[in-house]
Amino acid sequence: MKRGLLLLFSVLLIAVLSACTTGSGGNSDNGGSGGDSGESSKGSSESGEKVLYMNNGEEPTSLNPPIGFDSVSWNVLNNLMEGLTRLGKDDKPHPAMAEDWDVSDDGKVYTFHLREDANWSNGDPVTAQDFVYAWKQLLNPKTGSPAAFLGYFIEGGKEYNTGKGSADDVKVKAVDDKTLKVTLKAPTNFFLHVVTNPAFFPVNHKVAKENPEWYTEAESFVANGPFKLKKWKHEKEMVMVKNDQYWDKETVSLDKVHWAMVNNSNTEYQMFKSDELDMTSIPPDMADQLIDGDNVVIEKQAGLYFYRFNVNKEPFQNKKIRKAFALAINQEDIVNYVTKNKEEAAKAFVSPGFEGPNGKDFREVNGDLVKFNPEKAKKLLKEGMKEEGYDKLPPVTLTYNTDEGHKAIAEAMQNMFSENLGVNVTLKNTEWNVFLEAQKNLKHQLSRSSFLFDYADPVNFLESFVTGSTMNRTGWSNEKYDKLIAQAKKETNEEKRWQLMYEAEKLLAEEMPIFPIHYYNQVFIYKDDVKDIVRHPVGYLELKWADKK
């Protein structure tokens, strides 16, 4: 029977905008040198094509869907490719590669019916086998996908990924070329949200078998989304053009999207001012003068900026010392005087915007759990040091990845630790790839982190801290917490499920392997002639509807 069992993600006010300018070669095939490198957005408008000029910040980690599990990859991937469902302007899943689906009475078996006119940019049909191939690649332990845990909803997925089962055990089956059958471990009312994530995009299995590196160059990349890849100068620029094979191509207004890769917010802003970009973020040192200006759009984003303790390194094996460091941080001061981008100070972990079965926001029900309290922080530090036999606290190093904004927050925290705890903390910064690898291998003592939701349910964040999760990166393990999350993922009664998640978040605050700084938002300045760019709260940038006034 057809079911619309979608978890309702609280509708966050999204200002839908777009940007477009003009250039040349809008409907060219993949490959070729392109003719728009170096054109400004203003100058190119005379050619008659609609070209959007954006900055991706840096080179995508990978355009192979199971590997590119970060925003710099998602920005591009989400516009080159499409999964079974796609988030609409209302931030809810809508039919995409699948035009329809059936769900079994027990809520565990999904049968997706693919569109007959769903094609790849090279003309091949998109088939159920493409999804089977891609999803098993996601779960293949040899792939090493950071997104593999998302496939654990599928029966046999976790077992295959952890080496306790085989690919044949993964319950994803191509019934025929246009019918995909998926069996879940337990009823998952938000599964249609889950499969909007780029990790679940299909891969043209015929192309991938002939060329395993198909995703590394524009000439070999095959797309099935609104755009296709025309040009890719690594570490410098990318150009996407409208995909004439896309099933909903009539909706796509832009002819071309040009991506710069400039990892400096001040340079980006100057490019915007000189008409080389159609939008820009706000440089931290200019926030005061720009944040209330014209064409500034502030949108909510489901995610958390936070810090991780390594509970295997002294002194953070002690819960009271962890809590002391957490309560010594004034989150309000950080958002008001450091970041100054009108973020909301985070006093718990799950960000606002998730509506429960009672009609109330998760954050409203569970309240503030981590509040600035310097007096309590000093008391907890003293008690923790006594428990560990410390006359003097072991040296503490706070590590962040190189970035102006991260540095400013780290310096503010350093001052707060000194003022509120009497503790001198050393700061250390490293480049992103080095930083991330060290964090995954538990090399840091105290390090910055961020989490953007992969799908619209609180369990997405909470499950990151179960024992052994690749997203944990703290060394923390708690049997009670693991059980709460396991029960929440199996529970079919929504009221009971949310109660389990409330309890899990409170336990996370009690144990404090991490502590929150602020919830995310998205702040951009747009050119006057832009509309209908959609930035979903879960972090996907949407250019399908972008157009020029």
Coordinates of C-alpha atoms in Angstrom, one line a residue:
M1 CA 0.0 0.0 0.0
K2 CA 1.1 3.5 -0.7
R3 CA 2.3 5.3 2.5
G4 CA 3.2 8.8 3.3
L5 CA 5.1 8.0 6.4
L6 CA 7.3 11.0 6.5
L7 CA 8.7 12.5 9.7
L8 CA 7.6 16.1 9.6
F9 CA 10.7 18.3 9.8
S10 CA 9.6 21.5 11.4
V11 CA 9.4 24.0 8.5
L12 CA 12.2 26.5 9.1
L13 CA 11.6 29.8 7.4
I14 CA 13.6 29.5 4.1
A15 CA 14.1 32.5 1.9
V16 CA 14.3 31.1 -1.5
L17 CA 16.7 33.0 -3.7
S18 CA 18.7 32.5 -6.8
A19 CA 21.5 34.0 -8.8
C20 CA 22.2 33.9 -12.5
T21 CA 24.3 35.7 -15.0
T22 CA 25.2 34.8 -18.5
G23 CA 28.1 33.1 -20.4
S24 CA 28.6 30.8 -23.3
G25 CA 28.2 27.1 -24.1
G26 CA 25.2 26.4 -21.9
N27 CA 24.2 23.1 -23.4
S28 CA 27.5 21.6 -24.4
D29 CA 28.3 18.0 -23.8
N30 CA 30.6 17.0 -20.9
G31 CA 34.2 17.8 -21.5
G32 CA 35.7 20.7 -23.5
S33 CA 37.6 23.7 -22.1
G34 CA 34.6 26.0 -21.7
G35 CA 34.7 29.7 -22.5
D36 CA 33.7 31.5 -19.3
S37 CA 36.9 31.3 -17.1
G38 CA 37.8 34.7 -16.0
E39 CA 34.4 36.3 -17.0
S40 CA 32.7 38.4 -14.4
S41 CA 29.1 37.8 -13.6
K42 CA 28.2 41.3 -14.7
G43 CA 30.1 41.2 -17.9
S44 CA 28.8 37.8 -19.0
S45 CA 25.1 38.9 -18.7
E46 CA 25.2 40.3 -22.2
S47 CA 25.5 36.9 -23.9
G48 CA 21.9 35.9 -23.2
E49 CA 22.6 32.8 -21.1
K50 CA 21.9 32.4 -17.5
V51 CA 25.1 31.7 -15.6
L52 CA 25.4 31.5 -11.9
Y53 CA 28.8 32.4 -10.3
M54 CA 29.4 30.8 -6.9
N55 CA 32.4 30.0 -4.7
N56 CA 32.7 26.4 -3.3
G57 CA 35.6 27.4 -1.0
E58 CA 37.8 24.5 -1.9
E59 CA 38.1 21.4 -4.0
P60 CA 35.4 18.7 -3.4
T61 CA 36.7 15.9 -1.3
S62 CA 35.3 13.5 -3.9
L63 CA 32.4 13.4 -6.4
N64 CA 32.0 9.6 -5.7
P65 CA 28.8 9.7 -3.7
P66 CA 29.8 7.4 -0.8
I67 CA 33.1 9.3 -0.3
G68 CA 32.1 12.9 -0.7
F69 CA 30.4 13.2 2.7
D70 CA 30.9 16.9 3.4
S71 CA 29.5 20.2 2.4
V72 CA 32.1 21.1 -0.3
S73 CA 31.3 17.8 -2.0
W74 CA 27.5 18.0 -1.4
N75 CA 27.2 21.5 -3.0
V76 CA 28.3 20.1 -6.3
L77 CA 27.0 16.5 -6.0
N78 CA 23.4 17.5 -5.0
N79 CA 23.1 19.4 -8.3
L80 CA 24.8 16.9 -10.6
M81 CA 23.0 13.9 -9.2
E82 CA 19.7 12.8 -7.8
G83 CA 18.5 9.9 -5.6
L84 CA 15.2 8.1 -5.2
T85 CA 13.7 11.1 -3.5
R86 CA 14.7 14.8 -3.5
L87 CA 14.0 17.5 -0.9
G88 CA 11.5 20.0 -2.3
K89 CA 11.2 23.7 -1.5
D90 CA 9.3 22.7 1.6
D91 CA 12.3 20.6 2.9
K92 CA 10.4 17.4 2.6
P93 CA 11.1 14.4 0.4
H94 CA 9.4 14.3 -3.0
P95 CA 9.5 11.8 -5.9
A96 CA 12.7 12.0 -7.9
M97 CA 14.4 9.1 -9.6
A98 CA 11.5 7.1 -8.1
E99 CA 8.2 8.3 -9.3
D100 CA 6.3 6.2 -6.7
W101 CA 6.9 3.6 -4.0
D102 CA 5.0 1.1 -1.9
V103 CA 5.6 0.3 1.8
S104 CA 4.7 -3.1 3.4
D105 CA 2.2 -3.2 6.2
D106 CA 5.0 -3.8 8.7
G107 CA 6.9 -0.7 7.5
K108 CA 10.1 -2.6 6.7
V109 CA 9.9 -3.2 2.9
Y110 CA 10.1 -0.4 0.5
T111 CA 9.5 -1.0 -3.2
F112 CA 10.6 2.0 -5.4
H113 CA 9.3 2.4 -9.0
L114 CA 11.9 4.3 -11.1
R115 CA 10.8 6.7 -13.8
E116 CA 10.9 5.4 -17.3
D117 CA 12.5 8.7 -18.4
A118 CA 15.2 8.7 -15.7
N119 CA 18.5 8.8 -17.7
W120 CA 22.2 9.4 -17.2
S121 CA 23.8 12.3 -19.0
N122 CA 25.4 9.9 -21.5
G123 CA 21.9 8.6 -22.4
D124 CA 22.0 5.4 -20.4
P125 CA 18.8 4.6 -18.5
V126 CA 19.0 4.9 -14.7
T127 CA 18.3 1.4 -13.4
A128 CA 17.6 -0.3 -10.2
Q129 CA 21.0 -2.1 -10.7
D130 CA 22.6 1.3 -10.5
F131 CA 21.2 1.8 -7.0
V132 CA 22.2 -1.7 -5.9
Y133 CA 25.7 -1.2 -7.1
A134 CA 26.0 2.2 -5.4
W135 CA 24.5 1.2 -2.1
K136 CA 26.7 -1.9 -1.8
Q137 CA 29.7 0.2 -2.6
L138 CA 28.6 2.5 0.2
L139 CA 28.6 -0.4 2.6
N140 CA 31.7 -2.2 1.3
P141 CA 34.3 -2.0 4.0
K142 CA 37.0 -1.6 1.3
T143 CA 35.4 1.6 0.2
G144 CA 36.0 3.2 3.6
S145 CA 33.0 5.5 3.3
P146 CA 32.5 7.9 6.2
A147 CA 28.7 7.7 5.4
A148 CA 28.5 3.9 5.6
F149 CA 26.6 4.1 8.9
L150 CA 23.6 5.6 7.1
G151 CA 23.3 2.2 5.3
Y152 CA 22.8 0.4 8.6
F153 CA 19.1 1.0 8.4
I154 CA 19.1 -1.7 5.6
E155 CA 19.0 -5.3 6.7
G156 CA 22.5 -6.8 6.4
G157 CA 24.1 -3.3 5.9
K158 CA 25.9 -3.1 9.2
E159 CA 27.0 -6.7 9.0
Y160 CA 28.6 -6.3 5.6
N161 CA 30.3 -3.0 6.5
T162 CA 31.8 -4.4 9.7
G163 CA 33.0 -7.6 8.2
K164 CA 30.4 -9.9 9.8
G165 CA 28.4 -10.5 6.6
S166 CA 28.7 -10.4 2.8
A167 CA 27.4 -8.2 0.1
D168 CA 24.7 -10.8 -0.6
D169 CA 23.3 -10.3 2.8
V170 CA 22.4 -6.6 2.1
K171 CA 18.7 -6.6 1.4
V172 CA 18.7 -4.3 -1.7
K173 CA 17.4 -6.0 -4.8
A174 CA 16.8 -5.0 -8.4
V175 CA 13.4 -6.7 -9.1
D176 CA 13.7 -5.5 -12.7
D177 CA 15.4 -2.6 -14.4
K178 CA 13.0 -0.1 -13.0
T179 CA 12.0 -1.7 -9.6
L180 CA 14.1 -1.5 -6.5
K181 CA 13.2 -3.5 -3.4
V182 CA 14.8 -2.5 0.0
T183 CA 14.2 -4.3 3.3
L184 CA 15.0 -2.4 6.5
K185 CA 16.1 -3.8 9.8
A186 CA 13.2 -2.1 11.5
P187 CA 10.4 0.3 10.5
T188 CA 11.9 3.7 9.8
N189 CA 9.4 6.4 9.3
F190 CA 12.0 8.9 8.1
F191 CA 13.6 6.6 5.5
L192 CA 12.4 8.7 2.6
H193 CA 14.4 11.6 4.2
V194 CA 17.5 9.3 4.6
V195 CA 17.7 8.5 0.9
T196 CA 17.8 12.1 -0.1
N197 CA 21.3 12.2 1.2
P198 CA 24.0 12.2 -1.5
A199 CA 25.5 9.0 0.0
F200 CA 22.5 7.2 -1.5
F201 CA 22.8 8.6 -5.0
P202 CA 23.0 5.9 -7.8
V203 CA 26.2 5.2 -9.7
N204 CA 26.1 4.1 -13.4
H205 CA 27.4 0.6 -12.8
K206 CA 28.3 0.0 -16.4
V207 CA 30.5 3.1 -16.5
A208 CA 32.0 2.5 -13.1
K209 CA 33.0 -1.1 -14.0
E210 CA 34.7 0.1 -17.2
N211 CA 36.4 3.1 -15.4
P212 CA 36.6 2.9 -11.6
E213 CA 37.8 6.5 -11.6
W214 CA 34.9 7.9 -13.6
Y215 CA 34.1 10.5 -11.0
T216 CA 37.6 12.2 -11.0
E217 CA 37.3 14.2 -14.2
A218 CA 34.7 16.2 -16.1
E219 CA 35.2 14.2 -19.3
S220 CA 34.3 10.9 -17.6
F221 CA 31.7 12.0 -15.1
V222 CA 28.1 10.9 -15.7
A223 CA 25.3 12.7 -14.0
N224 CA 21.6 12.1 -13.5
G225 CA 20.6 15.3 -11.9
P226 CA 19.6 18.9 -13.0
F227 CA 23.2 19.6 -14.2
K228 CA 26.2 17.8 -15.7
L229 CA 29.9 18.5 -15.3
K230 CA 31.5 20.3 -18.3
K231 CA 34.8 21.4 -16.9
W232 CA 37.0 20.8 -13.8
K233 CA 40.3 22.4 -13.3
H234 CA 41.3 20.8 -10.0
E235 CA 41.8 23.2 -7.0
K236 CA 40.7 26.1 -9.2
E237 CA 37.2 25.9 -10.8
M238 CA 34.3 23.8 -12.0
V239 CA 31.6 24.4 -14.5
M240 CA 28.3 22.7 -14.6
V241 CA 25.8 23.0 -17.5
K242 CA 22.1 22.1 -17.7
N243 CA 21.6 18.4 -18.2
D244 CA 19.4 17.8 -21.3
Q245 CA 18.9 14.2 -20.2
Y246 CA 17.3 15.1 -16.8
W247 CA 13.7 14.0 -16.4
D248 CA 12.6 17.4 -15.1
K249 CA 14.8 19.6 -17.3
E250 CA 11.9 22.0 -18.0
T251 CA 12.1 23.1 -14.4
V252 CA 15.8 24.0 -14.7
S253 CA 16.3 27.7 -15.7
L254 CA 20.1 28.2 -15.4
D255 CA 22.2 27.3 -18.4
K256 CA 25.5 27.1 -16.5
V257 CA 27.0 27.3 -13.0
H258 CA 30.6 28.4 -12.5
W259 CA 32.3 27.4 -9.2
A260 CA 35.4 29.2 -7.9
M261 CA 37.5 27.5 -5.2
V262 CA 38.6 30.4 -3.0
N263 CA 39.2 29.5 0.7
N264 CA 39.3 33.0 2.1
S265 CA 36.1 34.9 3.0
N266 CA 37.7 38.3 2.5
T267 CA 38.8 37.4 -1.0
E268 CA 35.4 35.9 -1.7
Y269 CA 33.7 39.1 -0.6
Q270 CA 36.0 41.2 -2.8
M271 CA 35.1 38.9 -5.8
F272 CA 31.5 39.6 -5.0
K273 CA 32.0 43.3 -4.9
S274 CA 33.8 43.2 -8.3
D275 CA 31.0 41.2 -9.9
E276 CA 33.0 38.0 -10.1
L277 CA 30.5 36.2 -7.8
D278 CA 26.7 36.4 -7.5
M279 CA 26.8 35.7 -3.7
T280 CA 29.1 35.8 -0.8
S281 CA 29.4 34.8 2.8
I282 CA 30.3 37.6 5.3
P283 CA 34.0 37.8 6.4
P284 CA 34.1 37.5 10.3
D285 CA 35.9 40.9 10.6
M286 CA 33.2 42.6 8.6
A287 CA 30.2 41.1 10.3
D288 CA 29.4 44.2 12.3
Q289 CA 29.1 46.4 9.3
L290 CA 27.5 43.9 6.9
I291 CA 25.1 41.7 8.8
D292 CA 22.2 44.1 8.8
G293 CA 22.8 45.3 5.2
D294 CA 20.7 45.0 2.1
N295 CA 20.3 41.6 0.4
V296 CA 21.6 39.7 3.5
V297 CA 19.7 36.5 3.9
I298 CA 19.9 34.5 7.2
E299 CA 18.6 31.0 7.1
K300 CA 18.4 28.2 9.7
Q301 CA 20.6 25.2 9.3
A302 CA 20.2 22.0 11.2
G303 CA 23.6 21.5 12.8
L304 CA 25.9 22.1 15.8
Y305 CA 29.4 23.7 16.2
F306 CA 30.9 21.9 19.1
Y307 CA 34.1 20.7 20.8
R308 CA 35.2 17.1 21.4
F309 CA 37.0 15.8 24.5
N310 CA 39.3 12.8 24.0
V311 CA 38.3 10.8 27.1
N312 CA 41.4 8.6 26.6
K313 CA 43.8 11.5 27.3
E314 CA 44.4 13.2 30.6
P315 CA 42.7 15.1 32.2
F316 CA 39.5 14.4 30.2
Q317 CA 39.1 10.8 31.4
N318 CA 37.4 12.5 34.3
K319 CA 33.7 13.5 33.8
K320 CA 33.8 16.3 36.3
I321 CA 36.8 17.9 34.6
R322 CA 35.0 17.6 31.2
K323 CA 31.9 19.3 32.6
A324 CA 34.1 22.0 34.2
F325 CA 35.6 22.9 30.9
A326 CA 32.1 22.9 29.3
L327 CA 30.5 25.1 31.8
A328 CA 33.3 27.6 31.7
I329 CA 32.3 28.6 28.1
N330 CA 29.9 31.5 27.7
Q331 CA 28.2 30.5 24.4
E332 CA 26.2 33.8 24.3
D333 CA 29.4 35.9 24.4
I334 CA 30.8 33.8 21.5
V335 CA 27.9 34.4 19.2
N336 CA 27.4 38.0 20.3
Y337 CA 31.0 39.2 20.2
V338 CA 33.1 36.7 18.2
T339 CA 31.1 35.1 15.4
K340 CA 28.6 37.9 15.2
N341 CA 26.5 36.2 12.5
K342 CA 23.3 36.0 14.5
E343 CA 23.7 32.3 15.3
E344 CA 21.8 30.9 18.3
A345 CA 24.0 30.0 21.3
A346 CA 23.8 26.2 21.8
K347 CA 22.9 25.1 25.3
A348 CA 22.2 21.5 24.3
F349 CA 23.1 19.3 21.3
V350 CA 20.1 18.6 19.0
S351 CA 19.5 21.8 17.1
P352 CA 16.1 23.5 16.9
G353 CA 13.7 22.6 14.0
F354 CA 12.7 19.0 14.8
E355 CA 9.0 18.7 15.6
G356 CA 8.0 15.7 17.7
P357 CA 4.7 13.7 17.7
N358 CA 3.4 16.1 20.4
G359 CA 3.7 19.0 18.0
K360 CA 6.5 20.6 20.0
D361 CA 10.1 21.2 19.0
F362 CA 12.7 18.7 20.4
R363 CA 14.6 21.7 21.8
E364 CA 11.5 23.1 23.5
V365 CA 10.8 19.8 25.3
N366 CA 14.4 18.9 26.4
G367 CA 15.4 22.5 27.3
D368 CA 18.8 23.8 28.1
L369 CA 21.3 21.2 29.2
V370 CA 24.7 22.9 29.1
K371 CA 24.6 26.4 30.5
F372 CA 27.5 28.7 31.3
N373 CA 28.1 28.6 35.1
P374 CA 31.7 29.6 36.1
E375 CA 31.1 29.0 39.8
K376 CA 29.9 25.4 39.2
A377 CA 32.8 25.0 36.7
K378 CA 35.4 25.9 39.3
K379 CA 33.8 23.5 41.9
L380 CA 33.7 20.6 39.4
L381 CA 37.3 21.2 38.4
K382 CA 38.4 21.1 42.0
E383 CA 36.5 17.9 42.7
G384 CA 37.7 16.3 39.5
M385 CA 41.3 17.1 40.2
K386 CA 41.0 15.7 43.7
E387 CA 39.5 12.4 42.3
E388 CA 42.5 12.1 40.0
G389 CA 45.0 13.1 42.6
Y390 CA 46.1 16.1 40.6
D391 CA 48.0 18.9 42.4
K392 CA 48.3 20.6 39.0
L393 CA 46.2 20.0 36.0
P394 CA 48.1 18.3 33.1
P395 CA 48.8 20.6 30.1
V396 CA 45.8 21.0 27.8
T397 CA 46.0 21.7 24.1
L398 CA 43.0 22.9 22.1
T399 CA 43.3 22.0 18.4
Y400 CA 41.3 23.5 15.5
N401 CA 41.6 23.4 11.7
T402 CA 43.1 26.4 10.0
D403 CA 40.3 29.0 9.5
E404 CA 39.9 32.6 10.6
G405 CA 36.5 31.9 12.3
H406 CA 37.8 28.8 14.1
K407 CA 40.8 30.7 15.4
A408 CA 38.6 33.5 16.7
I409 CA 36.4 31.1 18.7
A410 CA 39.4 29.2 20.0
E411 CA 41.1 32.4 21.2
A412 CA 37.9 33.4 23.0
M413 CA 37.6 30.0 24.6
Q414 CA 41.3 30.2 25.7
N415 CA 40.5 33.4 27.5
M416 CA 37.4 31.9 29.1
F417 CA 39.3 28.9 30.4
S418 CA 41.9 31.2 31.9
E419 CA 39.4 33.6 33.4
N420 CA 36.8 31.2 34.6
L421 CA 39.0 28.2 35.6
G422 CA 42.4 29.6 36.0
V423 CA 43.7 27.1 33.4
N424 CA 46.2 28.0 30.7
V425 CA 45.3 26.3 27.4
T426 CA 47.6 26.0 24.5
L427 CA 46.2 26.6 21.0
K428 CA 47.2 24.6 17.9
N429 CA 46.0 24.7 14.4
T430 CA 46.5 22.3 11.5
E431 CA 45.2 22.1 7.9
W432 CA 41.9 20.3 7.4
N433 CA 43.0 16.9 6.1
V434 CA 45.7 16.5 8.7
F435 CA 43.3 17.7 11.5
L436 CA 40.5 15.4 10.5
E437 CA 42.8 12.3 10.2
A438 CA 44.3 13.0 13.7
Q439 CA 40.8 13.5 15.2
K440 CA 39.6 10.2 13.7
N441 CA 42.6 8.5 15.2
L442 CA 42.1 10.1 18.6
K443 CA 45.3 12.1 18.5
H444 CA 43.8 15.4 19.7
Q445 CA 43.1 16.1 23.4
L446 CA 40.4 18.8 22.9
S447 CA 39.3 19.7 19.3
R448 CA 36.7 21.6 17.4
S449 CA 34.0 19.9 15.5
S450 CA 30.8 20.5 13.5
F451 CA 27.8 18.4 12.6
L452 CA 25.3 19.1 9.9
F453 CA 22.3 16.8 9.8
D454 CA 22.3 14.1 7.1
Y455 CA 18.5 13.6 7.3
A456 CA 15.7 15.2 9.2
D457 CA 15.6 13.3 12.5
P458 CA 17.3 13.9 15.9
V459 CA 18.6 10.4 16.0
N460 CA 21.0 11.3 13.2
F461 CA 23.1 13.4 15.6
L462 CA 22.6 11.3 18.7
E463 CA 23.6 8.0 17.0
S464 CA 27.0 9.5 16.2
F465 CA 28.2 8.9 19.8
V466 CA 27.4 5.3 20.2
T467 CA 30.4 3.0 20.9
G468 CA 32.5 2.4 17.9
S469 CA 30.8 4.9 15.6
T470 CA 33.2 6.5 13.0
M471 CA 31.6 9.8 13.9
N472 CA 32.3 9.5 17.7
R473 CA 35.9 10.5 17.7
T474 CA 36.0 10.9 21.5
G475 CA 36.9 7.4 22.8
W476 CA 33.7 7.7 24.9
S477 CA 31.6 4.6 25.4
N478 CA 28.5 4.2 27.5
E479 CA 26.4 1.0 27.5
K480 CA 23.2 2.8 28.6
Y481 CA 23.5 5.4 25.9
D482 CA 24.1 2.6 23.3
K483 CA 20.9 0.9 24.4
L484 CA 18.8 4.0 24.3
I485 CA 19.9 4.7 20.7
A486 CA 19.4 1.1 19.6
Q487 CA 15.9 1.2 21.1
A488 CA 15.1 4.5 19.5
K489 CA 16.0 3.2 16.1
K490 CA 13.7 0.2 16.5
E491 CA 10.8 1.8 18.3
T492 CA 7.7 2.1 16.1
N493 CA 5.7 4.2 18.6
E494 CA 6.7 7.7 17.9
E495 CA 6.0 9.1 21.3
K496 CA 8.1 6.4 22.9
R497 CA 10.9 6.8 20.3
W498 CA 11.2 10.5 21.0
Q499 CA 11.2 9.9 24.8
L500 CA 14.2 7.6 24.3
M501 CA 16.0 10.4 22.3
Y502 CA 15.2 12.9 25.0
E503 CA 16.8 10.6 27.6
A504 CA 19.8 9.9 25.4
E505 CA 20.5 13.7 25.0
K506 CA 20.3 14.2 28.7
L507 CA 22.8 11.4 29.3
L508 CA 25.1 12.9 26.7
A509 CA 25.0 16.2 28.7
E510 CA 25.6 14.3 32.0
E511 CA 28.7 12.5 30.6
M512 CA 29.9 15.4 28.5
P513 CA 32.2 13.8 25.9
I514 CA 31.4 16.9 23.8
F515 CA 30.2 20.4 24.6
P516 CA 28.2 22.8 22.4
I517 CA 29.0 26.3 21.2
H518 CA 26.3 27.4 18.7
Y519 CA 23.7 26.1 16.3
Y520 CA 24.4 26.8 12.7
N521 CA 22.7 29.2 10.3
Q522 CA 23.5 30.2 6.8
V523 CA 24.3 33.9 6.1
F524 CA 24.8 35.1 2.5
I525 CA 24.6 38.4 0.6
Y526 CA 23.0 38.0 -2.9
K527 CA 23.0 40.2 -6.0
D528 CA 19.8 42.1 -6.7
D529 CA 18.8 39.9 -9.6
V530 CA 18.8 36.5 -7.9
K531 CA 16.0 34.3 -6.6
D532 CA 15.0 30.7 -5.9
I533 CA 18.3 29.3 -4.6
V534 CA 17.2 26.9 -1.9
R535 CA 19.5 26.0 1.0
H536 CA 17.9 23.1 2.9
P537 CA 18.4 23.1 6.7
V538 CA 20.1 19.7 6.4
G539 CA 22.8 21.3 4.4
Y540 CA 22.0 20.6 0.7
L541 CA 22.3 23.5 -1.7
E542 CA 19.6 23.4 -4.4
L543 CA 20.0 25.1 -7.8
K544 CA 17.3 23.2 -9.6
W545 CA 14.9 26.2 -9.2
A546 CA 17.4 29.0 -9.4
D547 CA 16.6 31.8 -11.9
K548 CA 17.1 35.4 -12.8
K549 CA 14.4 38.1 -12.2

